[in-house]
PDB file of C-alpha atoms in Angstrom:
ATOM      1  CA  UNK V  14      17.807  26.017   9.946  1.00 41.00           C
ATOM      2  CA  UNK V  15      16.437  23.073   8.050  1.00 45.00           C
ATOM      3  CA  UNK V  16      17.152  20.737  10.947  1.00 45.00           C
ATOM      4  CA  UNK V  17      15.188  22.989  13.305  1.00 43.00           C
ATOM      5  CA  UNK V  18      12.258  22.988  10.931  1.00 41.00           C
ATOM      6  CA  UNK V  19      12.510  19.226  10.591  1.00 44.00           C
ATOM      7  CA  UNK V  20      12.469  18.774  14.364  1.00 47.00           C
ATOM      8  CA  UNK V  21       9.247  20.776  14.505  1.00 82.00           C
ATOM      9  CA  UNK V  22       7.424  18.614  11.972  1.00 93.00           C
ATOM     10  CA  UNK V  23       4.572  16.455  13.274  1.00 94.00           C
ATOM     11  CA  UNK V  24       2.697  13.818  11.286  1.00 95.00           C
ATOM     12  CA  UNK V  25      -0.823  12.894  12.324  1.00 93.00           C
ATOM     13  CA  UNK V  26      -1.895   9.509  11.019  1.00 94.00           C
ATOM     14  CA  UNK V  27      -3.731   6.308  11.859  1.00 89.00           C
ATOM     15  CA  UNK V  28      -1.719   3.977  14.069  1.00 92.00           C
ATOM     16  CA  UNK V  29      -0.188   0.618  13.297  1.00 93.00           C
ATOM     17  CA  UNK V  30      -1.159  -3.036  13.474  1.00 94.00           C
ATOM     18  CA  UNK V  31      -0.631  -6.256  11.504  1.00 94.00           C
ATOM     19  CA  UNK V  32       3.134  -5.670  11.693  1.00 93.00           C
ATOM     20  CA  UNK V  33       2.797  -2.282   9.963  1.00 95.00           C
ATOM     21  CA  UNK V  34       3.603   1.223  11.280  1.00 95.00           C
ATOM     22  CA  UNK V  35       0.118   2.252  10.073  1.00 95.00           C
ATOM     23  CA  UNK V  36      -2.804   0.301   8.637  1.00 96.00           C
ATOM     24  CA  UNK V  37      -3.749   3.294   6.476  1.00 95.00           C
ATOM     25  CA  UNK V  38      -2.451   3.493   2.902  1.00 96.00           C
ATOM     26  CA  UNK V  39      -1.998   7.273   2.728  1.00 96.00           C
ATOM     27  CA  UNK V  40      -0.318   7.345   6.131  1.00 96.00           C
ATOM     28  CA  UNK V  41       2.035   4.527   5.092  1.00 97.00           C
ATOM     29  CA  UNK V  42       3.045   6.403   1.940  1.00 97.00           C
ATOM     30  CA  UNK V  43       4.118   9.446   3.955  1.00 97.00           C
ATOM     31  CA  UNK V  44       5.767   7.406   6.721  1.00 97.00           C
ATOM     32  CA  UNK V  45       7.829   5.499   4.161  1.00 97.00           C
ATOM     33  CA  UNK V  46       8.856   8.663   2.331  1.00 97.00           C
ATOM     34  CA  UNK V  47      10.040  10.327   5.537  1.00 96.00           C
ATOM     35  CA  UNK V  48      12.256   7.305   6.150  1.00 96.00           C
ATOM     36  CA  UNK V  49      13.564   7.267   2.580  1.00 95.00           C
ATOM     37  CA  UNK V  50      14.351  10.999   2.560  1.00 94.00           C
ATOM     38  CA  UNK V  51      15.771  11.182   6.085  1.00 92.00           C
ATOM     39  CA  UNK V  52      13.173  13.708   7.282  1.00 93.00           C
ATOM     40  CA  UNK V  53      12.821  13.936  11.057  1.00 91.00           C
ATOM     41  CA  UNK V  54       9.105  13.775  11.792  1.00 93.00           C
ATOM     42  CA  UNK V  55       7.328  13.226  15.101  1.00 93.00           C
ATOM     43  CA  UNK V  56       4.549  10.702  14.485  1.00 93.00           C
ATOM     44  CA  UNK V  57       1.289  11.314  16.356  1.00 92.00           C
ATOM     45  CA  UNK V  58      -1.301   8.549  15.919  1.00 92.00           C
ATOM     46  CA  UNK V  59      -4.873   9.846  16.101  1.00 86.00           C
ATOM     47  CA  UNK V  60      -6.128   6.565  17.571  1.00 82.00           C
ATOM     48  CA  UNK V  61      -8.422   6.911  20.601  1.00 82.00           C
ATOM     49  CA  UNK V  62      -8.776  10.667  20.121  1.00 81.00           C
ATOM     50  CA  UNK V  63     -11.551  12.897  18.814  1.00 80.00           C
ATOM     51  CA  UNK V  64      -9.306  13.627  15.848  1.00 82.00           C
ATOM     52  CA  UNK V  65     -10.491  10.325  14.376  1.00 82.00           C
ATOM     53  CA  UNK V  66     -13.459  12.242  13.013  1.00 79.00           C
ATOM     54  CA  UNK V  67     -12.245  15.861  12.942  1.00 79.00           C
ATOM     55  CA  UNK V  68      -8.898  15.539  11.120  1.00 81.00           C
ATOM     56  CA  UNK V  69      -8.113  14.361   7.600  1.00 88.00           C
ATOM     57  CA  UNK V  70      -5.080  12.096   7.820  1.00 88.00           C
ATOM     58  CA  UNK V  71      -2.294  12.028   7.059  1.00 94.00           C
ATOM     59  CA  UNK V  72      -1.674  15.633   8.099  1.00 93.00           C
ATOM     60  CA  UNK V  73       1.773  17.170   8.401  1.00 95.00           C
ATOM     61  CA  UNK V  74       2.146  20.094  10.805  1.00 94.00           C
ATOM     62  CA  UNK V  75       5.133  22.431  10.629  1.00 91.00           C
ATOM     63  CA  UNK V  76       4.861  25.715  12.487  1.00 88.00           C
ATOM     64  CA  UNK V  77       1.691  27.410  11.280  1.00 86.00           C
ATOM     65  CA  UNK V  78       1.503  25.183   8.194  1.00 90.00           C
ATOM     66  CA  UNK V  79      -0.789  22.147   7.912  1.00 93.00           C
ATOM     67  CA  UNK V  80      -0.511  19.960   4.812  1.00 94.00           C
ATOM     68  CA  UNK V  81      -2.780  17.056   3.876  1.00 92.00           C
ATOM     69  CA  UNK V  82      -2.780  14.384   1.159  1.00 93.00           C
ATOM     70  CA  UNK V  83       0.389  12.350   0.405  1.00 94.00           C
ATOM     71  CA  UNK V  84       1.283  14.181  -2.820  1.00 94.00           C
ATOM     72  CA  UNK V  85       1.078  17.591  -1.139  1.00 95.00           C
ATOM     73  CA  UNK V  86       2.990  16.381   1.928  1.00 96.00           C
ATOM     74  CA  UNK V  87       5.765  14.909  -0.231  1.00 96.00           C
ATOM     75  CA  UNK V  88       5.999  18.177  -2.168  1.00 94.00           C
ATOM     76  CA  UNK V  89       6.260  20.077   1.124  1.00 95.00           C
ATOM     77  CA  UNK V  90       9.052  17.785   2.331  1.00 95.00           C
ATOM     78  CA  UNK V  91      10.927  18.302  -0.941  1.00 93.00           C
ATOM     79  CA  UNK V  92      10.753  22.045  -0.383  1.00 91.00           C
ATOM     80  CA  UNK V  93      12.359  21.428   3.021  1.00 89.00           C
ATOM     81  CA  UNK V  94      15.128  19.724   1.041  1.00 91.00           C
ATOM     82  CA  UNK V  95      14.120  16.183   1.951  1.00 93.00           C
ATOM     83  CA  UNK V  96      13.947  14.643  -1.491  1.00 93.00           C
ATOM     84  CA  UNK V  97      14.126  10.903  -2.046  1.00 93.00           C
ATOM     85  CA  UNK V  98      13.850  11.567  -5.806  1.00 92.00           C
ATOM     86  CA  UNK V  99      16.998  13.679  -5.905  1.00 89.00           C
ATOM     87  CA  UNK V 100      18.920  11.348  -8.216  1.00 90.00           C
ATOM     88  CA  UNK V 101      16.089  10.490 -10.609  1.00 91.00           C
ATOM     89  CA  UNK V 102      16.402  11.430 -14.264  1.00 92.00           C
ATOM     90  CA  UNK V 103      13.627  13.404 -15.953  1.00 92.00           C
ATOM     91  CA  UNK V 104      12.419  10.173 -17.563  1.00 93.00           C
ATOM     92  CA  UNK V 105      12.319   8.393 -14.212  1.00 93.00           C
ATOM     93  CA  UNK V 106      10.428  11.325 -12.715  1.00 92.00           C
ATOM     94  CA  UNK V 107       7.881  11.023 -15.509  1.00 93.00           C
ATOM     95  CA  UNK V 108       7.646   7.255 -14.965  1.00 93.00           C
ATOM     96  CA  UNK V 109       7.003   7.908 -11.272  1.00 95.00           C
ATOM     97  CA  UNK V 110       4.043  10.161 -11.979  1.00 94.00           C
ATOM     98  CA  UNK V 111       2.644   7.733 -14.551  1.00 94.00           C
ATOM     99  CA  UNK V 112       2.836   4.739 -12.200  1.00 95.00           C
ATOM    100  CA  UNK V 113       1.266   6.691  -9.331  1.00 95.00           C
ATOM    101  CA  UNK V 114      -1.592   7.632 -11.654  1.00 95.00           C
ATOM    102  CA  UNK V 115      -1.953   3.956 -12.564  1.00 95.00           C
ATOM    103  CA  UNK V 116      -2.075   2.946  -8.889  1.00 96.00           C
ATOM    104  CA  UNK V 117      -4.818   5.481  -8.220  1.00 94.00           C
ATOM    105  CA  UNK V 118      -6.865   4.463 -11.242  1.00 93.00           C
ATOM    106  CA  UNK V 119      -6.425   0.685 -11.313  1.00 94.00           C
ATOM    107  CA  UNK V 120      -5.519  -0.475  -7.803  1.00 96.00           C
ATOM    108  CA  UNK V 121      -7.140   2.018  -5.421  1.00 95.00           C
ATOM    109  CA  UNK V 122     -10.769   1.025  -6.192  1.00 94.00           C
ATOM    110  CA  UNK V 123     -10.085  -2.660  -5.491  1.00 95.00           C
ATOM    111  CA  UNK V 124      -8.288  -1.901  -2.218  1.00 96.00           C
ATOM    112  CA  UNK V 125     -11.161   0.289  -1.041  1.00 95.00           C
ATOM    113  CA  UNK V 126     -13.636  -2.413  -2.029  1.00 94.00           C
ATOM    114  CA  UNK V 127     -11.596  -5.133  -0.297  1.00 96.00           C
ATOM    115  CA  UNK V 128     -11.426  -3.350   3.055  1.00 96.00           C
ATOM    116  CA  UNK V 129     -14.586  -1.227   3.117  1.00 94.00           C
ATOM    117  CA  UNK V 130     -17.236  -2.698   0.803  1.00 92.00           C
ATOM    118  CA  UNK V 131     -16.693  -6.460   0.974  1.00 92.00           C
ATOM    119  CA  UNK V 132     -19.181  -7.406   3.709  1.00 91.00           C
ATOM    120  CA  UNK V 133     -17.098 -10.162   5.294  1.00 95.00           C
ATOM    121  CA  UNK V 134     -13.909  -8.139   5.493  1.00 95.00           C
ATOM    122  CA  UNK V 135     -15.686  -5.023   6.724  1.00 95.00           C
ATOM    123  CA  UNK V 136     -17.625  -6.856   9.446  1.00 94.00           C
ATOM    124  CA  UNK V 137     -14.756  -8.988  10.709  1.00 95.00           C
ATOM    125  CA  UNK V 138     -11.685  -6.804  10.256  1.00 96.00           C
ATOM    126  CA  UNK V 139     -12.075  -3.210   9.077  1.00 95.00           C
ATOM    127  CA  UNK V 140     -15.061  -2.047  11.108  1.00 93.00           C
ATOM    128  CA  UNK V 141     -13.905  -3.601  14.410  1.00 94.00           C
ATOM    129  CA  UNK V 142     -10.380  -2.192  13.990  1.00 93.00           C
ATOM    130  CA  UNK V 143     -11.412   1.408  13.338  1.00 93.00           C
ATOM    131  CA  UNK V 144     -14.203   1.259  15.937  1.00 93.00           C
ATOM    132  CA  UNK V 145     -11.742   0.026  18.572  1.00 88.00           C
ATOM    133  CA  UNK V 146      -9.414   2.959  17.799  1.00 88.00           C
ATOM    134  CA  UNK V 147     -12.157   5.581  18.184  1.00 85.00           C
ATOM    135  CA  UNK V 148     -13.505   6.872  21.516  1.00 84.00           C
ATOM    136  CA  UNK V 149     -17.162   6.535  22.483  1.00 88.00           C
ATOM    137  CA  UNK V 150     -19.449   7.564  20.840  1.00 85.00           C
ATOM    138  CA  UNK V 151     -17.296   8.032  17.731  1.00 83.00           C
ATOM    139  CA  UNK V 152     -16.733   4.282  17.578  1.00 78.00           C
ATOM    140  CA  UNK V 153     -20.282   4.032  16.216  1.00 86.00           C
ATOM    141  CA  UNK V 154     -19.723   6.783  13.622  1.00 84.00           C
ATOM    142  CA  UNK V 155     -16.182   6.580  12.291  1.00 86.00           C
ATOM    143  CA  UNK V 156     -16.254   3.181  10.500  1.00 90.00           C
ATOM    144  CA  UNK V 157     -19.535   3.938   8.731  1.00 88.00           C
ATOM    145  CA  UNK V 158     -18.333   7.366   7.689  1.00 91.00           C
ATOM    146  CA  UNK V 159     -15.095   5.947   6.296  1.00 92.00           C
ATOM    147  CA  UNK V 160     -16.966   3.147   4.507  1.00 92.00           C
ATOM    148  CA  UNK V 161     -19.320   5.640   2.886  1.00 89.00           C
ATOM    149  CA  UNK V 162     -16.383   7.732   1.744  1.00 89.00           C
ATOM    150  CA  UNK V 163     -14.656   4.661   0.314  1.00 90.00           C
ATOM    151  CA  UNK V 164     -17.731   3.652  -1.669  1.00 87.00           C
ATOM    152  CA  UNK V 165     -18.139   7.160  -3.058  1.00 85.00           C
ATOM    153  CA  UNK V 166     -14.478   7.254  -4.047  1.00 86.00           C
ATOM    154  CA  UNK V 167     -14.759   3.910  -5.865  1.00 86.00           C
ATOM    155  CA  UNK V 168     -17.725   5.109  -7.874  1.00 81.00           C
ATOM    156  CA  UNK V 169     -16.037   8.417  -8.601  1.00 79.00           C
ATOM    157  CA  UNK V 170     -12.898   6.660  -9.835  1.00 76.00           C
ATOM    158  CA  UNK V 171     -14.795   4.169 -11.971  1.00 73.00           C
ATOM    159  CA  UNK V 172     -17.228   6.779 -13.229  1.00 66.00           C
ATOM    160  CA  UNK V 173     -20.224   4.749 -12.101  1.00 55.00           C
ATOM    161  CA  UNK V 174     -23.380   6.055 -10.446  1.00 55.00           C
ATOM    162  CA  UNK V 175     -25.744   5.711  -8.689  1.00 52.00           C
ATOM    163  CA  UNK V 176     -24.383   3.882  -5.654  1.00 48.00           C
ATOM    164  CA  UNK V 177     -26.392   0.702  -6.154  1.00 52.00           C
ATOM    165  CA  UNK V 178     -24.365  -0.063  -9.269  1.00 65.00           C
ATOM    166  CA  UNK V 179     -21.262  -1.027  -7.287  1.00 70.00           C
ATOM    167  CA  UNK V 180     -22.037  -4.718  -7.859  1.00 70.00           C
ATOM    168  CA  UNK V 181     -21.949  -4.133 -11.610  1.00 71.00           C
ATOM    169  CA  UNK V 182     -18.364  -2.857 -11.573  1.00 79.00           C
ATOM    170  CA  UNK V 183     -16.816  -5.308  -9.082  1.00 84.00           C
ATOM    171  CA  UNK V 184     -15.533  -7.671 -11.749  1.00 85.00           C
ATOM    172  CA  UNK V 185     -13.836  -4.890 -13.709  1.00 88.00           C
ATOM    173  CA  UNK V 186     -12.387  -3.382 -10.525  1.00 92.00           C
ATOM    174  CA  UNK V 187     -10.654  -6.604  -9.500  1.00 94.00           C
ATOM    175  CA  UNK V 188      -9.564  -7.499 -13.017  1.00 93.00           C
ATOM    176  CA  UNK V 189      -7.871  -4.104 -13.387  1.00 94.00           C
ATOM    177  CA  UNK V 190      -6.242  -4.443  -9.958  1.00 96.00           C
ATOM    178  CA  UNK V 191      -4.745  -7.856 -10.714  1.00 96.00           C
ATOM    179  CA  UNK V 192      -3.365  -6.594 -14.009  1.00 96.00           C
ATOM    180  CA  UNK V 193      -1.875  -3.623 -12.183  1.00 97.00           C
ATOM    181  CA  UNK V 194      -0.189  -5.952  -9.672  1.00 97.00           C
ATOM    182  CA  UNK V 195       1.194  -8.020 -12.537  1.00 97.00           C
ATOM    183  CA  UNK V 196       2.601  -4.891 -14.171  1.00 96.00           C
ATOM    184  CA  UNK V 197       4.227  -3.741 -10.912  1.00 97.00           C
ATOM    185  CA  UNK V 198       5.775  -7.186 -10.455  1.00 96.00           C
ATOM    186  CA  UNK V 199       7.049  -7.182 -14.027  1.00 95.00           C
ATOM    187  CA  UNK V 200       8.466  -3.652 -13.650  1.00 95.00           C
ATOM    188  CA  UNK V 201      10.191  -4.404 -10.330  1.00 95.00           C
ATOM    189  CA  UNK V 202      11.683  -7.645 -11.596  1.00 93.00           C
ATOM    190  CA  UNK V 203      14.629  -8.731  -9.459  1.00 92.00           C
ATOM    191  CA  UNK V 204      15.543  -5.242  -8.199  1.00 94.00           C
ATOM    192  CA  UNK V 205      15.323  -4.093  -4.588  1.00 93.00           C
ATOM    193  CA  UNK V 206      13.460  -0.935  -5.573  1.00 96.00           C
ATOM    194  CA  UNK V 207      11.806   0.434  -8.690  1.00 95.00           C
ATOM    195  CA  UNK V 208      14.741   2.635  -9.704  1.00 93.00           C
ATOM    196  CA  UNK V 209      17.719   0.645  -8.494  1.00 82.00           C
ATOM    197  CA  UNK V 210      19.286   0.476  -5.049  1.00 87.00           C
ATOM    198  CA  UNK V 211      17.680   3.522  -3.413  1.00 92.00           C
ATOM    199  CA  UNK V 212      13.954   3.892  -2.627  1.00 96.00           C
ATOM    200  CA  UNK V 213      12.078   6.869  -4.078  1.00 96.00           C
ATOM    201  CA  UNK V 214       8.580   8.313  -3.883  1.00 96.00           C
ATOM    202  CA  UNK V 215       7.307   5.576  -6.233  1.00 97.00           C
ATOM    203  CA  UNK V 216       8.506   2.937  -3.772  1.00 98.00           C
ATOM    204  CA  UNK V 217       6.697   4.816  -0.987  1.00 97.00           C
ATOM    205  CA  UNK V 218       3.437   4.821  -2.949  1.00 98.00           C
ATOM    206  CA  UNK V 219       3.684   1.157  -3.952  1.00 98.00           C
ATOM    207  CA  UNK V 220       4.524   0.190  -0.363  1.00 98.00           C
ATOM    208  CA  UNK V 221       1.576   2.179   0.966  1.00 97.00           C
ATOM    209  CA  UNK V 222      -0.810   0.506  -1.452  1.00 98.00           C
ATOM    210  CA  UNK V 223       0.486  -3.046  -1.095  1.00 98.00           C
ATOM    211  CA  UNK V 224       1.558  -3.450   2.539  1.00 98.00           C
ATOM    212  CA  UNK V 225      -1.954  -3.467   4.113  1.00 97.00           C
ATOM    213  CA  UNK V 226      -3.181  -5.943   1.489  1.00 97.00           C
ATOM    214  CA  UNK V 227      -0.121  -8.099   2.133  1.00 97.00           C
ATOM    215  CA  UNK V 228      -0.232  -8.062   5.940  1.00 97.00           C
ATOM    216  CA  UNK V 229      -3.923  -7.852   6.929  1.00 96.00           C
ATOM    217  CA  UNK V 230      -5.702 -11.035   8.038  1.00 95.00           C
ATOM    218  CA  UNK V 231      -8.520 -10.699   5.559  1.00 95.00           C
ATOM    219  CA  UNK V 232     -11.275 -13.348   5.771  1.00 93.00           C
ATOM    220  CA  UNK V 233     -12.038 -12.938   2.071  1.00 83.00           C
ATOM    221  CA  UNK V 234      -9.685 -11.576  -0.566  1.00 91.00           C
ATOM    222  CA  UNK V 235      -8.894 -12.983  -4.020  1.00 93.00           C
ATOM    223  CA  UNK V 236      -6.761  -9.869  -4.540  1.00 96.00           C
ATOM    224  CA  UNK V 237      -4.649 -10.707  -1.487  1.00 97.00           C
ATOM    225  CA  UNK V 238      -4.227 -14.244  -2.798  1.00 96.00           C
ATOM    226  CA  UNK V 239      -3.060 -12.855  -6.129  1.00 97.00           C
ATOM    227  CA  UNK V 240      -0.552 -10.509  -4.463  1.00 97.00           C
ATOM    228  CA  UNK V 241       0.897 -13.350  -2.398  1.00 94.00           C
ATOM    229  CA  UNK V 242       1.721 -15.225  -5.591  1.00 95.00           C
ATOM    230  CA  UNK V 243       3.887 -12.293  -6.704  1.00 96.00           C
ATOM    231  CA  UNK V 244       6.806 -13.012  -4.413  1.00 95.00           C
ATOM    232  CA  UNK V 245       8.943 -10.082  -5.522  1.00 96.00           C
ATOM    233  CA  UNK V 246       6.195  -7.630  -4.462  1.00 97.00           C
ATOM    234  CA  UNK V 247       5.603  -9.237  -1.053  1.00 97.00           C
ATOM    235  CA  UNK V 248       9.373  -9.368  -0.474  1.00 96.00           C
ATOM    236  CA  UNK V 249       9.564  -5.711  -1.501  1.00 97.00           C
ATOM    237  CA  UNK V 250       7.113  -4.854   1.306  1.00 97.00           C
ATOM    238  CA  UNK V 251       8.867  -7.086   3.840  1.00 96.00           C
ATOM    239  CA  UNK V 252      12.255  -5.641   2.964  1.00 95.00           C
ATOM    240  CA  UNK V 253      11.099  -2.051   3.494  1.00 97.00           C
ATOM    241  CA  UNK V 254       9.599  -3.026   6.851  1.00 96.00           C
ATOM    242  CA  UNK V 255      12.836  -4.747   7.858  1.00 95.00           C
ATOM    243  CA  UNK V 256      15.224  -2.014   6.728  1.00 94.00           C
ATOM    244  CA  UNK V 257      13.287   1.142   7.606  1.00 95.00           C
ATOM    245  CA  UNK V 258      10.748   0.301  10.301  1.00 93.00           C
ATOM    246  CA  UNK V 259      12.327  -2.252  12.590  1.00 80.00           C
ATOM    247  CA  UNK V 260      15.708  -2.975  14.072  1.00 52.00           C
ATOM    248  CA  UNK V 261      14.901  -6.579  14.849  1.00 37.00           C
ATOM    249  CA  UNK V 262      12.186  -7.422  12.293  1.00 36.00           C
ATOM    250  CA  UNK V 263      13.624 -10.210  10.160  1.00 35.00           C
ATOM    251  CA  UNK V 264      12.555 -10.041   6.556  1.00 37.00           C
ATOM    252  CA  UNK V 265      10.523 -13.099   5.775  1.00 35.00           C
ATOM    253  CA  UNK V 266      12.114 -13.369   2.383  1.00 31.00           C
ATOM    254  CA  UNK V 267      14.576 -15.877   2.627  1.00 33.00           C
ATOM    255  CA  UNK V 268      17.265 -17.547   3.803  1.00 30.00           C
ATOM    256  CA  UNK V 269      17.351 -19.561   0.613  1.00 29.00           C
ATOM    257  CA  UNK V 270      20.294 -19.211  -1.689  1.00 29.00           C
ATOM    258  CA  UNK V 271      20.039 -18.568  -5.352  1.00 33.00           C
ATOM    259  CA  UNK V 272      18.763 -15.732  -7.434  1.00 34.00           C
ATOM    260  CA  UNK V 273      15.322 -14.682  -8.511  1.00 37.00           C
ATOM    261  CA  UNK V 274      14.170 -16.658 -11.529  1.00 38.00           C
ATOM    262  CA  UNK V 275      13.399 -14.671 -14.653  1.00 39.00           C
ATOM    263  CA  UNK V 276      10.084 -12.868 -14.533  1.00 39.00           C
ATOM    264  CA  UNK V 277       7.552 -14.232 -17.002  1.00 42.00           C
ATOM    265  CA  UNK V 278       8.473 -12.850 -20.402  1.00 40.00           C
ATOM    266  CA  UNK V 279       5.068 -12.972 -22.013  1.00 39.00           C
ATOM    267  CA  UNK V 280       2.361 -10.604 -20.795  1.00 47.00           C
ATOM    268  CA  UNK V 281      -1.261 -10.931 -21.798  1.00 53.00           C
ATOM    269  CA  UNK V 282      -2.954  -8.327 -23.975  1.00 55.00           C
ATOM    270  CA  UNK V 283      -4.420  -6.432 -21.015  1.00 55.00           C
ATOM    271  CA  UNK V 284      -1.047  -6.195 -19.311  1.00 56.00           C
ATOM    272  CA  UNK V 285       0.491  -4.898 -22.534  1.00 59.00           C
ATOM    273  CA  UNK V 286      -2.221  -2.231 -22.677  1.00 60.00           C
ATOM    274  CA  UNK V 287      -1.388  -1.166 -19.119  1.00 65.00           C
ATOM    275  CA  UNK V 288       2.284  -0.959 -20.023  1.00 62.00           C
ATOM    276  CA  UNK V 289       1.431   1.168 -23.037  1.00 61.00           C
ATOM    277  CA  UNK V 290      -0.731   3.392 -20.826  1.00 64.00           C
ATOM    278  CA  UNK V 291       2.161   3.983 -18.438  1.00 68.00           C
ATOM    279  CA  UNK V 292       4.524   4.701 -21.311  1.00 63.00           C
ATOM    280  CA  UNK V 293       2.067   7.092 -22.920  1.00 60.00           C
ATOM    281  CA  UNK V 294       1.478   8.993 -19.674  1.00 61.00           C
ATOM    282  CA  UNK V 295       5.189   8.999 -18.953  1.00 59.00           C
ATOM    283  CA  UNK V 296       5.999  10.471 -22.354  1.00 56.00           C
ATOM    284  CA  UNK V 297       3.447  13.229 -21.834  1.00 57.00           C
ATOM    285  CA  UNK V 298       4.666  13.995 -18.328  1.00 53.00           C
ATOM    286  CA  UNK V 299       8.285  14.029 -19.457  1.00 52.00           C
ATOM    287  CA  UNK V 300       7.495  16.995 -21.689  1.00 50.00           C
ATOM    288  CA  UNK V 301       6.377  19.020 -18.675  1.00 48.00           C
ATOM    289  CA  UNK V 302       8.769  21.056 -16.545  1.00 44.00           C
ATOM    290  CA  UNK V 303      10.472  18.761 -14.060  1.00 49.00           C
ATOM    291  CA  UNK V 304      10.183  20.342 -10.616  1.00 50.00           C
ATOM    292  CA  UNK V 305      11.478  17.416  -8.584  1.00 48.00           C
ATOM    293  CA  UNK V 306      15.054  18.714  -8.745  1.00 46.00           C
ATOM    294  CA  UNK V 307      14.403  22.431  -9.000  1.00 49.00           C
ATOM    295  CA  UNK V 308      16.011  23.285  -5.663  1.00 47.00           C
ATOM    296  CA  UNK V 309      19.158  22.156  -3.788  1.00 48.00           C
ATOM    297  CA  UNK V 310      18.471  18.889  -2.015  1.00 52.00           C
ATOM    298  CA  UNK V 311      19.962  16.638   0.588  1.00 53.00           C
ATOM    299  CA  UNK V 312      21.384  13.410  -0.682  1.00 52.00           C
ATOM    300  CA  UNK V 313      18.928  10.519  -0.278  1.00 52.00           C
ATOM    301  CA  UNK V 314      18.944   8.793   3.089  1.00 55.00           C
ATOM    302  CA  UNK V 315      20.675   5.430   2.879  1.00 55.00           C
ATOM    303  CA  UNK V 316      20.507   3.110   5.915  1.00 56.00           C
ATOM    304  CA  UNK V 317      22.966   0.372   6.707  1.00 53.00           C
ATOM    305  CA  UNK V 318      22.679  -2.601   4.309  1.00 49.00           C
ATOM    306  CA  UNK V 319      20.136  -5.184   5.376  1.00 50.00           C
ATOM    307  CA  UNK V 320      18.922  -8.405   3.738  1.00 49.00           C
ATOM    308  CA  UNK V 321      17.959  -7.548   0.181  1.00 47.00           C
ATOM    309  CA  UNK V 322      15.631  -9.010  -2.377  1.00 45.00           C
ATOM    310  CA  UNK V 323      18.476 -10.214  -4.544  1.00 42.00           C
ATOM    311  CA  UNK V 324      18.767 -13.386  -2.481  1.00 43.00           C
ATOM    312  CA  UNK V 325      15.064 -14.125  -2.509  1.00 43.00           C
ATOM    313  CA  UNK V 326      12.952 -16.306  -4.705  1.00 42.00           C
ATOM    314  CA  UNK V 327      10.127 -15.050  -6.819  1.00 43.00           C
ATOM    315  CA  UNK V 328       7.334 -16.503  -8.844  1.00 44.00           C
ATOM    316  CA  UNK V 329       4.656 -15.175 -11.116  1.00 43.00           C
ATOM    317  CA  UNK V 330       1.186 -16.738 -11.079  1.00 46.00           C
ATOM    318  CA  UNK V 331       0.210 -18.693 -14.121  1.00 39.00           C
TER     319      UNK V 331
END
């Protein structure tokens, strides 16, 4: 019965470009999770349709049910017994929730600013892309509407208002984002995924956040430059693309022999504070009822072995 339900599932999302199955962070999170959990989902890009302005994506349709937002969609898939977190311990489940909260608080504002508020990036990349994927006359409306929503979300996240104060929080936004990237790089270390050899929902979220920043041809992005210095994170994205989204996409991580050098042992004071924040949130979450494994689940989906990060090189920016 579960297979029949799975066959009936449809995911509406923005389409792909830049070597990605979708250019949209939330859509990428769900797409990656469906691959990790083995869920059979028919992907329906909304590009060039009127849904570009009438539907909130990603949206998962299953029978008479419509679910939006990555967290809600992932919960729905778990209830259908597609659970990539099946083997996580309670502590790892708590860590997952803490890191996702950190991504939303520290990295999301900078990503939204990079793609939707930075004038050069918006004019040369973001606006033309979304306008070209929307039918006339929506091509004049969709980019501006999305940009306005992004700006509002930044200010909501950072607690700043009115709108003209965005320039006053830019420095803090990007400083927090770089520290968050450093923490993710430190946490991943030399592993293929954040909790060992199998990807989980945390890997899906990190991939969704990082892949567009890694792959987009941004005219202006100090944050992209910072990410590209964290080789283990860029290889993490490339490896997921190679293993789960392409049969012939060769991971650009290397052909070089040798192992990853040790990740920088000393973290600055701000990075230590972020680590403490994650640990504090994780400890609080761990005390809550763990519902990730509350029902019988399928074993996690494991594809055939492909090139892994263990043979790649990594570096941490000075």
